[in-house]
Amino acid sequence: MSTTKEKYKKVAYYPGCALEGTGHSYNRSTKAVGKALGLDLVEVKNWNCCGATAAHSIDQRASIELAGRTLNLATRLPHSDLLVPCPMCFNRLKTAAWTLNQDMADRYAIHLKGALPKIWDLANFFATDEMLQCVAKHIKKPLEGLKVVCYYGCMANRPPEITEAADHENPQSLDRIMQNLGATAIPWPYKTDCCGASQVLSRPDIVSQLVGKLYDMAQRVGAQAIVVSCQMCQANLDMHQEKIGADWGKSFSLPVYYFSELIGLAQNVSGVKHWLRRHITDPFALLRHLNLWNSS
Amino acid sequence: MPIHEKSLIRPEDIKTHDELVLDGVDVSGHWSTFIESRVVDDYNENLQDEIAALPGGENIHRCWQCGSCTNACTVNAINEDFNPRYWIYLIRMGYQSELLRDKDIIWQCVSCNKCTYACPRDVFPEGVMKATSHWLEKKGHTPKSPSMHFDEVFTEQIVKTGKIEESRTIRRFFARTGQGLMQPWMVEMVKRMLKGLPVGLLTRMGLATLIAPKTNDWSKASAAIQEYIDEQNEKHDKALSLAELVETAKQDVAA
C-alpha cells in the first residue's frame, strides 16, 4: 500500500503501564496492526498510571485525579479519538471523565481543560464498520478453521452507565472482529465473567476456580482457543493453565491470544512470532495444526 | 448463580440431643431440635457512619436489602459465606460481633463490579466491601490482608513515579506478605521467556527493573497526592475514633 502521509489517520493512544510489561505483545501487535491499516497511534505525552483498582480502594479522590491528569494531557492533542487498549485504564479514564463532567466536579482538585476526545475501548474501535472493512481489505491469510471463544472480562463493560457499552451482558466486538478474519467465534455464556484479576497474587485458589470454570466451558462449547482484549485476563488465563488443570483434574490446552495478534496473523504483518513467543501456553501448535503457521 | 441464600441459622446453633429429659418430658431426638438463641452483645451504633466515612462506603445508607448484589456476586458463587447483602444489613444494624465472624473473607472481593451493575439503588457494594475490609484493618480486627498489601504497594509506586513497573510491584508485594519470590509459576514463566527471547530484550527488561519507568515532572504531583492521601488517612482515623480506641487501650493496660 502507498505510504503517503495524508493516508494515515491520526488517533491518540494511551498504552498504560501494563502494556509496557506483561502486555508487551498486546502493545506491539496493536502498533504493528495499526501501522499496516494506516492508523498513526500518537502516544499521549508524559502520561501517568490510571490508578487501576488499587488506587480507588486506597483513595477515591486520588484515583479520579490520577486519571484526570492524563485526560487533560489528551485534550492537548488535536485528535478526536483516544484509543485505550487496557480495559482497566479504559474503565478508570471513563470513570474520571464521567465524574469530572458531573455537578460534583468541584470536589476535585483537577478540572478538565477543554473538550475530551472520544475514549475508545480498543476492541470496540476495531469492531466499528469502518475498521472492519479496512481490516477485511488487508487480509492476506484468512483464519479458516480456527474456532475460538471471545472473553471480554469485567472492565470494558461494567458498569454500563460509565463504560457506555451497548451490549454489556453479551458484548459482540471481539466476536465481530474474529468472524471478519474468517475464524469462527462460538457463542458462550461466560463472556463477561471475572478472571479474579490481581487476586491471583493474594488468593490463587479463588482464581483457579474462576478461571478453571472458563476453560471448562470453553472446551465444552468446542473452542480451540480463547481470544481476549485485556492483558490481565490474558496473564491469568495463559500463565497457570497447567496448574489449574491439575486442580480441576483435567488437562486444558487453550492458547490465549490477543485479538490484535490474530489480526496481525491474518494480515501477515511481520513480528507475529515475537509477540506469540511471550505466551506461556503454547500458541504455535494449534496454528500449525490448522496450517495457519508456516515458519518453523 | 445461586438464588437462595444459605440458612441464617448457623449449624453450631442447632442442638439435637440423643437423650434429654426436661421437667420429666422426653425431648430427645430430631423432632425436638433446639435453636440456640442469638445474643447481640456489642452493638455499635456508629458502625454505618464509620464505614460510610471510608472510600467506597459512602452510599451504604441507600441499601434496601433486595439481595441483587449477592445474587450477582462472582465470589458468592464459589463460597456461599461471601454475602454482601448480609454484611450490609449487619453494618446498618450495628451488629458488629456478627460481622466480625466473617472478618477473614470480606477482603476476598475480586472487584468484578457485577454487584455495582445489578444494584438498583447505587449502593456501590464493591466499594462497601473495600471500605469494610479497610475498617477491619484500621480497627485492628484483622491483620492487613494480602489484597490490601497489594493495593498499597501499587499506590505507593504510582505516587512515587507516576507509572507502574510490574515486576517491581510483584517483588515488593511478595516481600511485604513474607512470601518467597520463587513462586513455581513465576519460575516457569521466566524459564519459558528465557527460551524464546532475544538477548537485547532481556537486557532491556533487566534494565527496567533497575531504572523504574517514570512520568516526567512528576515530583510536584507526587508531593500533592501524598499530602492528600495523608490528610485523608487522618480524616478516616478520626471518623473511626481510632485515637480514643488507643487511649482506652492504654488506660486498660495501666489499670
CSV table of C-alpha atoms in Angstrom, one decimal, chain A residues 17-18 20-24 28 46-49 51-62 65-66 69 154-155 158-161 168-169 192-194 196-199 201-203 206 209-210 239-240 242 277-282, chain B residues 1 55 58 74-75 78 107-114 116-117 124 126 130 134 146-148 150-152 154-155 158 162-164 166 170 173-174 179 185 189 192-193 196-198 201 204-205 213 215-218 225 228-229 232 236:
chain,number,residue,atom,x,y,z
A,17,CYS,CA,1.8,0.7,32.4
A,18,ALA,CA,0.8,-2.9,31.9
A,20,GLU,CA,4.9,-1.8,28.8
A,21,GLY,CA,5.3,-5.0,30.9
A,22,THR,CA,3.1,-8.2,30.8
A,23,GLY,CA,1.1,-6.8,27.9
A,24,HIS,CA,4.1,-6.2,25.7
A,28,ARG,CA,3.5,-4.3,19.9
A,46,ASN,CA,4.1,12.1,29.5
A,47,TRP,CA,1.1,10.1,30.7
A,48,ASN,CA,0.9,8.6,34.2
A,49,CYS,CA,-0.7,5.5,35.6
A,51,GLY,CA,-4.6,4.2,39.3
A,52,ALA,CA,-6.2,0.8,38.4
A,53,THR,CA,-8.3,-0.9,41.1
A,54,ALA,CA,-5.7,-0.3,43.8
A,55,ALA,CA,-5.8,3.4,43.9
A,56,HIS,CA,-9.6,3.7,44.3
A,57,SER,CA,-9.6,1.3,47.2
A,58,ILE,CA,-7.0,3.4,48.9
A,59,ASP,CA,-8.3,6.7,48.0
A,60,GLN,CA,-11.3,7.6,45.8
A,61,ARG,CA,-10.4,11.2,45.0
A,62,ALA,CA,-6.8,10.5,44.2
A,65,GLU,CA,-7.3,12.9,39.8
A,66,LEU,CA,-4.7,10.5,38.5
A,69,ARG,CA,-4.3,14.4,34.7
A,154,CYS,CA,-15.2,-7.1,33.6
A,155,MET,CA,-13.7,-3.8,33.0
A,158,ARG,CA,-19.2,-2.8,33.8
A,159,PRO,CA,-20.8,-0.6,34.9
A,160,PRO,CA,-22.5,0.3,31.7
A,161,GLU,CA,-23.5,3.8,32.9
A,168,HIS,CA,-22.6,-5.1,28.2
A,169,GLU,CA,-24.2,-8.5,29.1
A,192,THR,CA,-18.1,-11.1,31.0
A,193,ASP,CA,-17.4,-13.4,34.0
A,194,CYS,CA,-14.4,-12.4,36.2
A,196,GLY,CA,-10.1,-12.9,39.5
A,197,ALA,CA,-7.6,-10.2,38.4
A,198,SER,CA,-5.0,-9.2,41.0
A,199,GLN,CA,-6.3,-11.8,43.5
A,201,LEU,CA,-1.3,-13.0,43.9
A,202,SER,CA,-3.4,-12.9,47.1
A,203,ARG,CA,-5.7,-15.9,46.7
A,206,ILE,CA,-10.1,-18.3,44.0
A,209,GLN,CA,-11.8,-21.8,40.5
A,210,LEU,CA,-12.9,-18.8,38.4
A,239,MET,CA,0.1,-18.5,32.8
A,240,HIS,CA,-1.4,-21.0,35.2
A,242,GLU,CA,-1.2,-26.5,33.7
A,277,ARG,CA,6.8,-16.2,21.8
A,278,ARG,CA,6.0,-14.5,25.1
A,279,HIS,CA,2.9,-16.7,25.7
A,280,ILE,CA,3.2,-19.4,28.3
A,281,THR,CA,0.6,-21.9,26.9
A,282,ASP,CA,1.9,-23.0,23.5
B,1,MET,CA,-25.9,-18.3,40.2
B,55,PRO,CA,-13.6,5.4,50.5
B,58,GLU,CA,-20.5,6.5,51.1
B,74,THR,CA,-18.7,-13.8,41.5
B,75,VAL,CA,-17.2,-14.9,44.8
B,78,ILE,CA,-17.8,-20.3,44.8
B,107,TRP,CA,-11.4,-8.9,51.7
B,108,GLN,CA,-11.7,-11.6,49.0
B,109,CYS,CA,-13.8,-9.4,46.7
B,110,VAL,CA,-12.4,-9.6,43.2
B,111,SER,CA,-13.8,-6.2,42.1
B,112,CYS,CA,-15.7,-7.5,39.1
B,113,ASN,CA,-18.4,-4.9,39.7
B,114,LYS,CA,-21.3,-7.2,38.8
B,116,THR,CA,-22.4,-2.4,41.1
B,117,TYR,CA,-24.3,-3.0,37.9
B,124,PHE,CA,-21.9,0.5,45.1
B,126,GLU,CA,-17.9,-3.3,45.6
B,130,LYS,CA,-13.4,-2.4,50.2
B,134,HIS,CA,-10.3,-1.2,55.4
B,146,PRO,CA,-2.7,-9.6,51.1
B,147,SER,CA,-5.1,-7.8,48.9
B,148,MET,CA,-4.6,-4.6,50.8
B,150,PHE,CA,-1.1,-5.3,47.0
B,151,ASP,CA,-3.2,-2.1,46.7
B,152,GLU,CA,-0.8,-0.2,49.0
B,154,PHE,CA,0.7,-0.4,43.9
B,155,THR,CA,-0.4,3.0,45.0
B,158,ILE,CA,2.3,5.4,41.4
B,162,GLY,CA,3.6,8.1,38.1
B,163,LYS,CA,3.9,4.7,36.5
B,164,ILE,CA,3.8,1.0,37.4
B,166,GLU,CA,5.0,-4.8,37.3
B,170,ILE,CA,5.2,-8.1,42.4
B,173,PHE,CA,4.2,-7.5,47.3
B,174,PHE,CA,5.9,-10.8,48.0
B,179,GLN,CA,6.3,-15.0,50.6
B,185,TRP,CA,4.5,-20.3,38.3
B,189,MET,CA,7.3,-18.1,33.3
B,192,ARG,CA,9.7,-20.0,29.1
B,193,MET,CA,10.7,-16.4,28.5
B,196,GLY,CA,12.3,-17.7,23.3
B,197,LEU,CA,13.6,-14.2,23.8
B,198,PRO,CA,16.4,-12.4,22.0
B,201,LEU,CA,15.1,-7.7,25.0
B,204,ARG,CA,16.2,-4.1,28.4
B,205,MET,CA,13.9,-5.9,30.8
B,213,PRO,CA,9.9,3.9,34.2
B,215,THR,CA,6.5,10.1,34.2
B,216,ASN,CA,8.4,13.4,33.7
B,217,ASP,CA,7.8,16.3,36.0
B,218,TRP,CA,6.1,14.0,38.5
B,225,ILE,CA,-1.0,13.3,46.1
B,228,TYR,CA,-3.7,14.5,50.1
B,229,ILE,CA,-3.6,10.8,51.0
B,232,GLN,CA,-7.5,11.6,54.1
B,236,HIS,CA,-10.6,8.4,58.3
